[in-house]
Coordinates of C-alpha atoms and ligand atoms in Angstrom, one line a residue:
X17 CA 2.0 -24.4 -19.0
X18 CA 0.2 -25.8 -22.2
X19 CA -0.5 -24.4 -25.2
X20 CA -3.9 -22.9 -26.0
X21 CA -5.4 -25.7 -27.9
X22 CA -6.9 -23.3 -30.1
X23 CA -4.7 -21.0 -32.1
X24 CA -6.1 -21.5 -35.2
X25 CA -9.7 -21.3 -33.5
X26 CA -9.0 -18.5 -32.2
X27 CA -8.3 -16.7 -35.3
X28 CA -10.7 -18.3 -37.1
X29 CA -13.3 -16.4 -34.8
X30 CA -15.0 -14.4 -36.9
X31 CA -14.8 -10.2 -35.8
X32 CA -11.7 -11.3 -34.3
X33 CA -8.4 -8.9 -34.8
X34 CA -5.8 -9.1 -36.8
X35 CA -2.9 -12.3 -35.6
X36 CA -0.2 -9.7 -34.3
X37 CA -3.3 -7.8 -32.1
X38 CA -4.1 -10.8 -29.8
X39 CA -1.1 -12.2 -29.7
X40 CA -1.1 -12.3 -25.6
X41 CA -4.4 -14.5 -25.6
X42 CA -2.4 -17.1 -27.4
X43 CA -1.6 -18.5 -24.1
X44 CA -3.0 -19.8 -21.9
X45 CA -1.6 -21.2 -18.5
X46 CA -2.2 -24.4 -15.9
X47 CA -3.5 -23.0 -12.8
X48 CA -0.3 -22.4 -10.2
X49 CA -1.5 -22.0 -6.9
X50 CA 0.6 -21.3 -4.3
X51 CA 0.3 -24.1 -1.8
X52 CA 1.0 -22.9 1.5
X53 CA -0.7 -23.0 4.2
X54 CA -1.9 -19.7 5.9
X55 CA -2.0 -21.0 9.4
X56 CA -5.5 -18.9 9.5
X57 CA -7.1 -19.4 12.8
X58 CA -11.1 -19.5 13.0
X59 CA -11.1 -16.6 15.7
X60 CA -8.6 -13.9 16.2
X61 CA -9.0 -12.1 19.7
X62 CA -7.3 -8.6 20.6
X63 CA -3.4 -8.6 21.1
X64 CA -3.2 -6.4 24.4
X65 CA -0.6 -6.5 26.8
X66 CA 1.6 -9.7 25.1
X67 CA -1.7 -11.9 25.3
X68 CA -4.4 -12.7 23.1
X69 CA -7.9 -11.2 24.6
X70 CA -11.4 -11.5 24.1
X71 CA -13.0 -8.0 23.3
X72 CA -14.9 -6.4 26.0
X73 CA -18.1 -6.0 24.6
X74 CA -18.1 -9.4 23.1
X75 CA -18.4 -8.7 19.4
X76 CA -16.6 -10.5 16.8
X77 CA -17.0 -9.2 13.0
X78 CA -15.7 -11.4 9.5
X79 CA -13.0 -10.8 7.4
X80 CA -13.8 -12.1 3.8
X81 CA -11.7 -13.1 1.4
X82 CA -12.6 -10.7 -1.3
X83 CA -11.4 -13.3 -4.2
X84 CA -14.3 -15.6 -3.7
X85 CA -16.7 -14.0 -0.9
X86 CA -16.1 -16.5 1.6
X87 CA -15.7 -15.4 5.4
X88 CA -11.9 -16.6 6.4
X89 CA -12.1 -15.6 10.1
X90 CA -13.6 -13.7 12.6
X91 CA -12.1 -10.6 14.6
X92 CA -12.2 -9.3 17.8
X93 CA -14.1 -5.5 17.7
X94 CA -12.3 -3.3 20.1
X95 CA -14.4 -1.0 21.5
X96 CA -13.5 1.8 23.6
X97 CA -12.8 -0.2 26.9
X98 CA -10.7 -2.0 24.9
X99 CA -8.9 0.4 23.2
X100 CA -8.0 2.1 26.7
X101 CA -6.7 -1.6 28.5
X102 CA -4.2 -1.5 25.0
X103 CA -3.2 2.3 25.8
X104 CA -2.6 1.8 29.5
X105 CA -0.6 -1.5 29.1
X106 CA 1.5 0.5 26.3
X107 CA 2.7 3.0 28.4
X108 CA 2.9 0.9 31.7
X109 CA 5.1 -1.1 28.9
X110 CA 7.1 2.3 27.9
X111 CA 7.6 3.4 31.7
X112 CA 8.6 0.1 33.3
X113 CA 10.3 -1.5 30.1
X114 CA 10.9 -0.4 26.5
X115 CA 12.1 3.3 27.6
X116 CA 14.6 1.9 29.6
X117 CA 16.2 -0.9 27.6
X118 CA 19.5 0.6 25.9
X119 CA 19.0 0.8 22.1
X120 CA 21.3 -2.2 21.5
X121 CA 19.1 -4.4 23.4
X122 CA 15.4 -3.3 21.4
X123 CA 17.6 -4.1 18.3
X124 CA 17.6 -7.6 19.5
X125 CA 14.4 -7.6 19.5
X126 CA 13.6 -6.3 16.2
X127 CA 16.2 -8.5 14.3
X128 CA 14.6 -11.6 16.1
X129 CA 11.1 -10.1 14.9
X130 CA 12.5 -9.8 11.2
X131 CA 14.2 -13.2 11.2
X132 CA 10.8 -14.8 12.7
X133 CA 9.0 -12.8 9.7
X134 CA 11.3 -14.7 7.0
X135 CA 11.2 -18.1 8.7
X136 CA 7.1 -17.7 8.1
X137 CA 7.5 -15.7 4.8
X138 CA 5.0 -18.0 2.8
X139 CA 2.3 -18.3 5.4
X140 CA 2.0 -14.6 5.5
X141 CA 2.3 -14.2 1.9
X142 CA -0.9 -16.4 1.4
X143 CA -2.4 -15.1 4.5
X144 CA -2.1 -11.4 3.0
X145 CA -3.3 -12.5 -0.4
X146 CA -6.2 -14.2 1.1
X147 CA -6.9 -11.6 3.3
X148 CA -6.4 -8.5 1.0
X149 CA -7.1 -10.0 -2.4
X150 CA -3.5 -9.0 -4.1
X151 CA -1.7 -11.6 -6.1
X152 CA 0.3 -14.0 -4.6
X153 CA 3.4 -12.8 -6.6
X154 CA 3.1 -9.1 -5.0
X155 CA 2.2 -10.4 -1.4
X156 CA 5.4 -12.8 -1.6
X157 CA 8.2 -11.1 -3.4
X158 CA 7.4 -7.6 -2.3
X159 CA 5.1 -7.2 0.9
X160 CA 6.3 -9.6 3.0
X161 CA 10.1 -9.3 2.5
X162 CA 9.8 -5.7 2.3
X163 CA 8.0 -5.8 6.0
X164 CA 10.8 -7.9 7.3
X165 CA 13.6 -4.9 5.3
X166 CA 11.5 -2.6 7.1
X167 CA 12.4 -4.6 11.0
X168 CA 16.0 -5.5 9.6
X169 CA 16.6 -2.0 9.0
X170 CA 15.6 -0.3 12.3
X171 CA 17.3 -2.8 14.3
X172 CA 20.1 -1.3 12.7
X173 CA 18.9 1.7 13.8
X174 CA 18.5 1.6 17.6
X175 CA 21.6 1.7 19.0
X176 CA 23.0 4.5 16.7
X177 CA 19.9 7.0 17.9
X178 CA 22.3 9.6 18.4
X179 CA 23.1 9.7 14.7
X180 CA 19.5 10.4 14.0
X181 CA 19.6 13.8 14.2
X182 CA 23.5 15.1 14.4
X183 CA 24.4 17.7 17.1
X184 CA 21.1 16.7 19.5
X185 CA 20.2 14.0 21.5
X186 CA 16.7 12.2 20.6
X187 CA 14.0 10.6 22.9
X188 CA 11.5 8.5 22.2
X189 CA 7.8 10.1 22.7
X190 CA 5.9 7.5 24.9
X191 CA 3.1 5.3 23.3
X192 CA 2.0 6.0 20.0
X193 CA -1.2 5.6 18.1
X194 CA -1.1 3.9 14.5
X195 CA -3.7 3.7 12.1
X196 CA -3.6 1.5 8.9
X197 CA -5.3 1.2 5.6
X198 CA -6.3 -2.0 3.6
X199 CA -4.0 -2.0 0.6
X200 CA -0.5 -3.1 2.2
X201 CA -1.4 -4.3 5.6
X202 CA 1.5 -5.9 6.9
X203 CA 4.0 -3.7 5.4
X204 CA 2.2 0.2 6.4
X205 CA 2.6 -2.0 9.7
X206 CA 6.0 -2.5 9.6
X207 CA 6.8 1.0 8.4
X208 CA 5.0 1.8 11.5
X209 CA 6.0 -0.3 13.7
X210 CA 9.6 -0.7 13.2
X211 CA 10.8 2.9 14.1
X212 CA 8.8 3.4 16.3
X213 CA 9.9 0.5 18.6
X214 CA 13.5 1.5 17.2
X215 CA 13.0 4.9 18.9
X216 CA 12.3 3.3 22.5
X217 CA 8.3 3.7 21.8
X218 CA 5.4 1.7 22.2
X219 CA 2.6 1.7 20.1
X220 CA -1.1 0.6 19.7
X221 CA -1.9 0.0 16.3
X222 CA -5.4 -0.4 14.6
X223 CA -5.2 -2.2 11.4
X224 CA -7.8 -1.8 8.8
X225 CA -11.2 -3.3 9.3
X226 CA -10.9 -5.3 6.1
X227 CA -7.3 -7.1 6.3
X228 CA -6.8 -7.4 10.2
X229 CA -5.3 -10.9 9.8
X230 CA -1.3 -10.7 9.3
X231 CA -1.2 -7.9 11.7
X232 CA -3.0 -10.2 14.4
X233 CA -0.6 -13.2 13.0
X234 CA 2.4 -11.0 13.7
X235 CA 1.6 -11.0 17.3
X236 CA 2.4 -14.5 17.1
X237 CA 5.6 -13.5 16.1
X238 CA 5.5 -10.4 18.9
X239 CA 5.2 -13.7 21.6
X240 CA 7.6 -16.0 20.3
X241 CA 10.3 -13.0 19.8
X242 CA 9.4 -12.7 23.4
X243 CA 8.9 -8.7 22.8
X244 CA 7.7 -7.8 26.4
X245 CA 4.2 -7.2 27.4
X246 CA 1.9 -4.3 26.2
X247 CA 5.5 -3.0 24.0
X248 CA 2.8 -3.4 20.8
X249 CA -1.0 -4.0 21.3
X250 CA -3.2 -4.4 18.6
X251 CA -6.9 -3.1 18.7
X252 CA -9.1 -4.6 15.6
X253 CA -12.4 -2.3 14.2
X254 CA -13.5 -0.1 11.9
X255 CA -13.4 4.0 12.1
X256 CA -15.1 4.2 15.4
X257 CA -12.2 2.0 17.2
X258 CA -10.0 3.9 15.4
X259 CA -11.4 7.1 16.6
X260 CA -11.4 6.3 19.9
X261 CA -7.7 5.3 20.0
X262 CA -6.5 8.5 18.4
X263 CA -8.4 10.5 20.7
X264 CA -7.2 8.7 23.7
X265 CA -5.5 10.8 25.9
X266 CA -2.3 8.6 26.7
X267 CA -0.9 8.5 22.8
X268 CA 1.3 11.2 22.8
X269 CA 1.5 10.6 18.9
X270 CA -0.6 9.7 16.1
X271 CA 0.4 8.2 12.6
X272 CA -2.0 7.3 10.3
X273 CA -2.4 6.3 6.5
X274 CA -5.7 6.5 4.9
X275 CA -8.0 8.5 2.6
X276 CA -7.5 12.5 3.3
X277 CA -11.2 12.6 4.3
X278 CA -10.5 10.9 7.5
X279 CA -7.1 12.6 7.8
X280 CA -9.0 15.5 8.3
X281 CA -11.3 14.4 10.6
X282 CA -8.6 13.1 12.6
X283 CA -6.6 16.4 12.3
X284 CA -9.8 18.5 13.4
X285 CA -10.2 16.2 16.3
X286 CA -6.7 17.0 17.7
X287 CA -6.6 20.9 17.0
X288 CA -5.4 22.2 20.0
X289 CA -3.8 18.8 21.7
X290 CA 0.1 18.4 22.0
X291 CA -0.4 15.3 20.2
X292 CA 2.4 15.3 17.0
X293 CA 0.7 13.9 14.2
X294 CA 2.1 12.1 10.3
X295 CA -0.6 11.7 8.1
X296 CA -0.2 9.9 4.9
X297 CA -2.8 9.9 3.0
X298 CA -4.0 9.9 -0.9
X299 CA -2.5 10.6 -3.9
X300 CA -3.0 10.9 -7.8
X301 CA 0.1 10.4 -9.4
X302 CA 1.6 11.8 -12.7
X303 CA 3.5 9.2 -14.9
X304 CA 5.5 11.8 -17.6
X305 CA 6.8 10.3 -20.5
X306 CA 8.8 12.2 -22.7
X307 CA 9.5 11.7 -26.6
X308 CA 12.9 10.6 -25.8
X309 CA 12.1 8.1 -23.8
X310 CA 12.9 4.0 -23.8
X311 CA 8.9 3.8 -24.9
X312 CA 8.7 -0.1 -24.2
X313 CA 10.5 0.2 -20.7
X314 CA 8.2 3.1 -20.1
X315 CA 5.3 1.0 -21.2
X316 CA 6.4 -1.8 -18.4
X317 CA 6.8 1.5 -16.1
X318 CA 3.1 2.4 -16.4
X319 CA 1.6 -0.8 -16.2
X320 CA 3.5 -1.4 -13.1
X321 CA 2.6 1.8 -12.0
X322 CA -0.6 1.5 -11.9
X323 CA -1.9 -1.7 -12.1
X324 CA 0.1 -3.1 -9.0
X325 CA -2.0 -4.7 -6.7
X326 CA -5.1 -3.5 -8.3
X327 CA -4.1 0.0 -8.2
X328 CA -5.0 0.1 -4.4
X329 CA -1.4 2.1 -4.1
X330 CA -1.7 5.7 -3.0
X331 CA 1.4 6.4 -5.3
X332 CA -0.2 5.1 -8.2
X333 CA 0.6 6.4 -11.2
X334 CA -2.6 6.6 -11.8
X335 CA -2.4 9.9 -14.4
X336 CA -0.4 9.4 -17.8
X337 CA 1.0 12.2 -18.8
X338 CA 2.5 11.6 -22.4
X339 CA 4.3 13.7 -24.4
X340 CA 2.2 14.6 -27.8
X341 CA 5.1 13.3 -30.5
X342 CA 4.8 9.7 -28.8
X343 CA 1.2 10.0 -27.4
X344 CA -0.2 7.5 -30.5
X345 CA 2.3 5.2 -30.0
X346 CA 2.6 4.9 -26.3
X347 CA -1.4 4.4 -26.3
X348 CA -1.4 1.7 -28.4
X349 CA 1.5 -0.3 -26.8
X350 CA -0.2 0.5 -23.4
X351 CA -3.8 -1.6 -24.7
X352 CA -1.7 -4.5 -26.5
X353 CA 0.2 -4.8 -22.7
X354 CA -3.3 -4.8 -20.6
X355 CA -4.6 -7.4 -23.4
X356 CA -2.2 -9.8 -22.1
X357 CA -2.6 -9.1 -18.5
X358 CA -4.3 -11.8 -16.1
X359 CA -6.9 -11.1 -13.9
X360 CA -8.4 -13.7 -11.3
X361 CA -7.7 -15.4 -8.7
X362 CA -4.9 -14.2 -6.4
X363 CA -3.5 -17.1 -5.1
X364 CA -2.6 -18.1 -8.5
X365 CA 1.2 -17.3 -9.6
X366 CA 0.8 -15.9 -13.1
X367 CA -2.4 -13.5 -11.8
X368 CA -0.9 -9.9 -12.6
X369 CA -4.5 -8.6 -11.2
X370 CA -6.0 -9.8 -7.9
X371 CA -9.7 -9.0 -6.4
X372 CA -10.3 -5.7 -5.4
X373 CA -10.3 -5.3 -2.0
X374 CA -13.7 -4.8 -0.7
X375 CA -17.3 -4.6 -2.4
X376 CA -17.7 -1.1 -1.1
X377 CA -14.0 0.2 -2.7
X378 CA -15.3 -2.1 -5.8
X379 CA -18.4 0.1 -6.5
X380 CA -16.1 3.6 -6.1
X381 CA -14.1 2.5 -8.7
X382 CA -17.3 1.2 -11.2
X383 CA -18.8 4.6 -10.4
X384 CA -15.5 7.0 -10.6
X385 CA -14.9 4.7 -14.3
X386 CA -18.8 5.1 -15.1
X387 CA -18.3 9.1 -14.8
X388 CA -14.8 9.3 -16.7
X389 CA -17.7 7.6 -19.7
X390 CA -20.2 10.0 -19.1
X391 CA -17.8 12.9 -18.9
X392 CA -16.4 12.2 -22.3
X393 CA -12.7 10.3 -22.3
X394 CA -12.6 7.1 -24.2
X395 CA -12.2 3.6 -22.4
X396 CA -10.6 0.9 -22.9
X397 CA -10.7 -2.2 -21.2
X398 CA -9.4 -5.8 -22.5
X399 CA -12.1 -8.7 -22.8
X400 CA -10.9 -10.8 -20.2
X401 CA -12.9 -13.2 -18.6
X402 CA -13.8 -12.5 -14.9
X403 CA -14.2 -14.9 -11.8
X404 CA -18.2 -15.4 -11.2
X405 CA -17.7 -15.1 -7.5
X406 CA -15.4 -12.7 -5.9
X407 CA -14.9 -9.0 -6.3
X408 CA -12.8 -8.0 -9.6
X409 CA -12.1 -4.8 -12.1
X410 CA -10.8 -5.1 -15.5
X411 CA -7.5 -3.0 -16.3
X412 CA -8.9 0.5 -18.0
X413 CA -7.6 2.9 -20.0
X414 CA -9.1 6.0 -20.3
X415 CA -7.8 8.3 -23.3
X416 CA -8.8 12.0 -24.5
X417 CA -9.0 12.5 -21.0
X418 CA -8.7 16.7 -19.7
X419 CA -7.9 17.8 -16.5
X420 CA -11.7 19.0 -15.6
X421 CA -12.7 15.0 -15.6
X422 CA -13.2 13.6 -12.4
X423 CA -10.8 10.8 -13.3
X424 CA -8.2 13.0 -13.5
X425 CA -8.7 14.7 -10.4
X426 CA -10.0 12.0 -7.9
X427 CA -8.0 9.4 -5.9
X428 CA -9.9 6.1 -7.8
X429 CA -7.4 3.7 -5.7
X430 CA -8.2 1.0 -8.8
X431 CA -7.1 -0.2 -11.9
X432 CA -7.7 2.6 -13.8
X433 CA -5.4 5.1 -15.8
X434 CA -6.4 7.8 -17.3
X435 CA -4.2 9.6 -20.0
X436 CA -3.3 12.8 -20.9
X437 CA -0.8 14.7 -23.3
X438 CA 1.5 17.3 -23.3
X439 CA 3.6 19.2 -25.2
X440 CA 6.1 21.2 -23.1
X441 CA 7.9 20.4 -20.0
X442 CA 6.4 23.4 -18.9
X443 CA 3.0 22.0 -19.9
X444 CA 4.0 18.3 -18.5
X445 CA 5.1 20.4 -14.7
X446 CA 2.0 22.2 -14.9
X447 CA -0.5 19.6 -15.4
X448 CA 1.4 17.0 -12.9
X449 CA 1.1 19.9 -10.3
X450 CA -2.3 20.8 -10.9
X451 CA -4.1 18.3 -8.1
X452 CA -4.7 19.0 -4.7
X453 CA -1.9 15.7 -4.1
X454 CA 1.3 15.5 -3.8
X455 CA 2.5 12.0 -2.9
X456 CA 4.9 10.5 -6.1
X457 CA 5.0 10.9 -9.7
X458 CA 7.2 9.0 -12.5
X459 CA 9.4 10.7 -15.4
X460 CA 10.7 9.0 -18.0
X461 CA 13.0 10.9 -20.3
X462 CA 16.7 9.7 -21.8
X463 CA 18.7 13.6 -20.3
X464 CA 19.5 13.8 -17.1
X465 CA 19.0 17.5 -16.5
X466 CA 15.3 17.1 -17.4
X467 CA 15.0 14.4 -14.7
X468 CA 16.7 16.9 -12.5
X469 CA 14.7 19.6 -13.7
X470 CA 11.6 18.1 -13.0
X471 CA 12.2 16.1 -9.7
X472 CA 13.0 20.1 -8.6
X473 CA 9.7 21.5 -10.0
X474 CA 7.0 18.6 -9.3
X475 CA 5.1 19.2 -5.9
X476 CA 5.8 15.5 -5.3
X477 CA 7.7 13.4 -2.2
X478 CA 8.7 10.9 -3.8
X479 CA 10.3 11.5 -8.0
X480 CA 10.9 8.0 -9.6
X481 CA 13.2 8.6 -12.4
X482 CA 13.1 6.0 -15.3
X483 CA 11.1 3.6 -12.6
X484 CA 8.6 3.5 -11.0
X485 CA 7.2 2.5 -7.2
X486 CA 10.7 0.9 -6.2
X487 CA 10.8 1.3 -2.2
X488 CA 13.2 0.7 0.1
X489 CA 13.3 1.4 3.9
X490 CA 16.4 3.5 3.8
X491 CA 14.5 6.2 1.4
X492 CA 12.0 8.2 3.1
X493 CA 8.2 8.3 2.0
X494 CA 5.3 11.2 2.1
X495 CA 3.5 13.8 0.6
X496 CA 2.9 17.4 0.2
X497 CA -0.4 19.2 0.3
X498 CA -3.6 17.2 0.7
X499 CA -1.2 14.0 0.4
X500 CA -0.1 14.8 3.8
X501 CA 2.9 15.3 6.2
X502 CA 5.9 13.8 8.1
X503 CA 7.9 11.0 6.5
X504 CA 8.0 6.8 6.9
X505 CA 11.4 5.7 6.4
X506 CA 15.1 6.3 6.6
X507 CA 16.7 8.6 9.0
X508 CA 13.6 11.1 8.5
X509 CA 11.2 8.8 9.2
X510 CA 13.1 8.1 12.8
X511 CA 12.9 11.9 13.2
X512 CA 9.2 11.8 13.5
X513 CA 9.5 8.8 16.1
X514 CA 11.4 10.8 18.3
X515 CA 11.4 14.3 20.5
X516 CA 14.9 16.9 19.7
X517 CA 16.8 17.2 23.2
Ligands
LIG21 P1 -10.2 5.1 5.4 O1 -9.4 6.3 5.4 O2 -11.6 5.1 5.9 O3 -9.5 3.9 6.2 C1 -8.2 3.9 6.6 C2 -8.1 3.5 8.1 O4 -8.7 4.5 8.9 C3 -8.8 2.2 8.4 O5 -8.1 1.5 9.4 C4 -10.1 2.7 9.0 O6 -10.7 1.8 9.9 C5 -9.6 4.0 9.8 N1 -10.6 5.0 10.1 C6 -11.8 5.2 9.4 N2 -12.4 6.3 10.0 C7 -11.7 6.7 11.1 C8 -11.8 7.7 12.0 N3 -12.8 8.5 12.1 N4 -10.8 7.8 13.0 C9 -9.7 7.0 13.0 N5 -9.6 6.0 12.1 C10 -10.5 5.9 11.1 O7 -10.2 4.5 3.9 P2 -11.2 3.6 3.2 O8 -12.6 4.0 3.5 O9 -10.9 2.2 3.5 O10 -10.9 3.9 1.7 C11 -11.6 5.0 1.0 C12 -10.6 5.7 0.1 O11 -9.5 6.2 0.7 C13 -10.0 4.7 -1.0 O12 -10.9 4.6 -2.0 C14 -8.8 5.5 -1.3 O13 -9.1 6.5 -2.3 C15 -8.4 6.1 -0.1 N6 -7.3 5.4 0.6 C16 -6.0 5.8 0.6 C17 -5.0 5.1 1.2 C18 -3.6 5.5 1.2 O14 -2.8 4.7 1.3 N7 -3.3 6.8 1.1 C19 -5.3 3.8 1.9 C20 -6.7 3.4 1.9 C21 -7.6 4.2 1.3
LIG22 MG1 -10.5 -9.5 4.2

C-alpha cells in the first residue's frame, strides 16, 4: 500500500471539494491480485453419466471473462439429444443406485464433495471471479465456502430424513431438473444440489449460459468423490437447453432461479403436468432505516446491500427507504461511502466493485439508470475511473426518487439504489410492500417490537434485522408473489426435495 503521492496535488486541483469531502481518494492502493491458479481448461465438454462428453450436435460456445472481454474457455452446447442421454442416466442412476443407498451412506458422499470443495477453495474462487466478474474478496470468503456450508450441511442431513418432516416418512422424488442464473453460480448450485442428493435424488442441472465454468469444475470434484455415475449430470446452454430439460418428461421436479419472466414461461409450460415446481426468482428489496437507528452501521448495511457483487443479488436492497428526520443525513454519508468505493478489476483484493456480468445485463442497467434521469430522481455517481476494456457500472445513487419511477419498481440487478423517504411505519410498511416482489428487505431501527412489528407486516421471505444479506444454509430462502415459491435451505428447503409418505 503506498501513499498517494499527491495529497497536496490533489487538493490543489482547482473545482476540487472541500479536504474532509474526498477524503477516501487520498489513497491509493498497490495492485493485490490474487495469484492462484484457476485450473481453467481450454474446452469443457458435458458432464453426463460420471464422464466428460462431447455434445451431440458438435457445438461449442465461449465464456468470456466479462472483466477484460477475453474468451476463457469454450463450452459444450447441449442440445436436446443431449439433454435426454443426462435425464435417462439420472434416473437409471436413481433406480439402480442413489434411491437405494441408506442416507448415511449419500452423507459420505456429500462430506467428501464438501471437503474436496475446501481443499480447491482458491481455484474456484478465481475461477468464479473470472468467470462471473465478482471480486475476488466475495468469490473467496463468501461463495465458495458458503457452497461447501451448503454440502457440509446436508450431509448432516441424510441420514436423519425422518426428522424432516416429524410424524411422516419422506421420499425422495426421482431426478430433478435444476436451472441456474449467472450471479452466484457455484453456490445457487450448491443450494440445489446439496438437498437434493441429500434427499436420495438425482439431478440434471443447467447452469447459466454465462458462468458455466465452476459448475463443469465441480464435476471434477463429482469424479474424484467417486459420486456414482449419472447421480448429477450437467447439461451447458442458454434458454433453449434449458427449456428442453424442464420440459423433459423424466424430471419429476423442476427448481429454477432466474428473472420472473422466464419463471413464467416455465410455469406456463408445465400447467397441467405432475411436475412439482420452486421458483425463485426476482426481487426489489426495501432497506428501512428508521431515525433511531445506528446511522453509520446502517450506512455499511446499505452499501453492502446493494452494491455486493455488483448488485447482481436478487435480495438486493436495492430500494432505500429512509425515514424523513434522518433522510439528509443518511444521504450524504451514503455518497461520501460510494466515493471511496473501488471499482475494477476483480481479481484484485481491495476491488469492492467487480465487472458486471454480461454486456447485454450491462446495457439493462445503463438504460433502467438512463430512465430513473429522464423520469426526474437525482443521480449520483462518484468519479471513479473505469477499466478501458471490460464491462463496468459506477455505484449510483438515485435520490427524490417516488414510487411511479421505473427504478423503483423494476428488478435493475446492478449497482444502483434508489432512495426514498418516509415518515410513518405505516408509511415505511406500505411503500416496502407496494412491488409486485417479495423476496428480502432490511430494517434498521434500535426497539425490538418495531423489528418485530415489521418482520410481521412486510410481504417479504426473508427480514434482516439490523443486517443485511447474511445467509446461512440452516435458514431457509424464498419469496412471495412474483418473487416466487418453495424454499432453498434448512429443514424447508429438504421438504421441497422430498414426497410426504
Ligand atoms: P434468465 O432468467 O434468462 O436466466 C436464468 C437461467 O434460465 C439461465 O440459466 C438461462 O439460460 C435459463 N433460461 C432462459 N430461458 C429459459 C427457458 N425458456 N427455459 C428454461 N430455462 C431458461 O435471466 P437473464 O436473462 O440472465 O437475466 C435477466 C434478468 O433477470 C436480470 O437482469 C435480473 O433482473 C433477473 N435475474 C434474476 C435472478 C435471480 O436470482 N432472481 C438471476 C438472474 C437474473
Ligand atoms: Mg463468463
Amino acid at each position: 500500500m503506498a501513499l498517494l503521492k499527491t495529497l497536496p496535488k490533489a487538493h490543489a486541483r482547482p473545482g476540487r471539494p472541500a479536504p474532509e469531502l474526498i477524503f477516501g481518494e487520498l489513497w491509493e492502493y498497490d495492485p493485490a491480485p490474487e495469484s492462484a491458479d484457476p485450473k481453467l481448461k481450454p474446452r469443457y465438454e458435458l458432464f453426463i453419466n460420471g464422464e466428460f462428453v462431447a455434445p451431440k450436435s458438435g457445438k461449442y460456445f465461449d465464456s468470456i471473462n466479462p472483466a477484460n472481454e477475453q474468451k476463457l474457455a469454450e463450452i459444450a452446447l447441449a442440445g436436446a439429444a443431449d439433454v435426454d442421454a443426462a435425464c435417462q442416466a439420472a434416473q437409471r442412476a436413481f433406480d439402480q443406485v442413489w434411491s437405494r443407498l441408506p442416507g448415511r451412506e449419500r452423507a459420505k458422499y456429500l462430506f467428501r464433495i464438501a471437503r474436496l470443495l475446501q481443499d480447491r477453495a482458491r481455484e474456484f474462487a478465481v475461477a468464479e471471479t473470472m468467470d462471473g466478474g465478482k471480486p475476488i474478496r466475495e468469490s473467496r470468503d463468501f461463495d465458495v465456502p458458503m457452497a461447501a456450508a451448503h454440502f457440509f450441511y446436508h450431509a448432516g442431513w441424510a441420514d436423519k430424513l425422518d426428522y424432516v418432516a416429524p410424524g411422516r416418512r419422506v421420499a425422495p422424488l426421482g431426478v430433478v431438473a435444476q436451472v441456474i442464473p449467472w450471479n452466484f453460480p457455484l453456490l445457487m448450485l450448491a443450494w440445489k444440489i446439496a438437498p437434493a442428493l441429500a434427499m436420495g435424488n438425482c439431478v440434471v442441472l443447467k447452469p447459466a449460459e454465462t458462468t458455466s465454468i465452476t459448475a463443469l469444475k465441480l464435476a471434477e470434484i463429482f469424479q474424484d468423490a467417486g459420486l456414482p455415475p449419472g447421480v448429477v449430470n450437467f447439461v451447458a446452454g442458454a434458454g433453449e437447453t434449458g427449456a428442453a430439460l424442464v420440459n423433459h418428461p423424466i424430471p419429476a421436479k423442476v427448481a429454477f432461479t432466474g428473472s420472473t419472466v422466464v419463471g413464467k414461461l416455465i410455469m406456463r409450460s408445465l400447467a397441467g403436468s405432475d411436475k412439482k415446481m420452486t421458483m425463485e426468482l426476482g426481487g426489489k428489496a426495501a432497506n428501512i432505516v428508521f431515525d433511531d437507528a445506528p446511522i453509520d452501521q446502517a450506512v455499511e448495511g446499505i452499501i453492502n446491500g446493494i452494491f455486493f457483487n455488483q448488485g447482481h443479488v436478487c435480495c438486493a436492497g436495492s430500494r432505500l427507504l429512509v425515514h424523513e428526520p434522518v433522510a439528509a443525513t443518511v444521504l450524504a454519508k451514503l455518497k461520501n461511502r460510494i466515493k471511496v468505493l473501488r471499482v475494477g478489476d476483480p481479481l484484485d483484493k481491495n476491488t469492492d466493485i467487480g465487472a458486471i456480468n454480461s454486456k447485454e445485463q450491462l446495457g439493462k442497467i445503463t438504460e433502467l439508470v438512463a430512465s430513473g434521469v429522464k423520469e426526474g430522481a437525482e443521480m449520483f455517481q462518484p468519479a471513479c475511473k473505469l477499466p478501458a476494456k471490460g464491462w463496468y457500472f459506477r455505484p449510483t445513487v438515485f435520490s427524490k426518487v417516488t414510487m411511479s419511477h421505473r427504478i423503483a419498481r423494476e428488478e435493475i440487478f446492478g449497482p444502483v439504489l434508489s432512495v426514498l423517504t418516509f415518515r410513518t411505519v405505516d408509511e415505511a410498511v406500505e411503500k416496502a410492500n407496494n412491488t409486485a416482489y417479495g423476496l428480502s428487505a432490511g430494517v434498521w431501527t434500535d426497539k425490538g417490537s418495531r423489528i418485530l412489528k415489521m418482520s410481521t407486516e412486510l410481504k417479504a421471505g426473508v427480514v434482516w434485522a439490523n443486517t443485511y444479506n447474511k445467509f446461512d444454509p440452516t435458514s431457509p430462502f424464498g419469496g412471495y408473489k412474483e418473487s416466487g415459491f418453495g424454499r432453498e435451505g434448512g429443514r424447508q428447503g429438504l421438504l421441497d426435495y422430498c414426497r410426504l409418505i
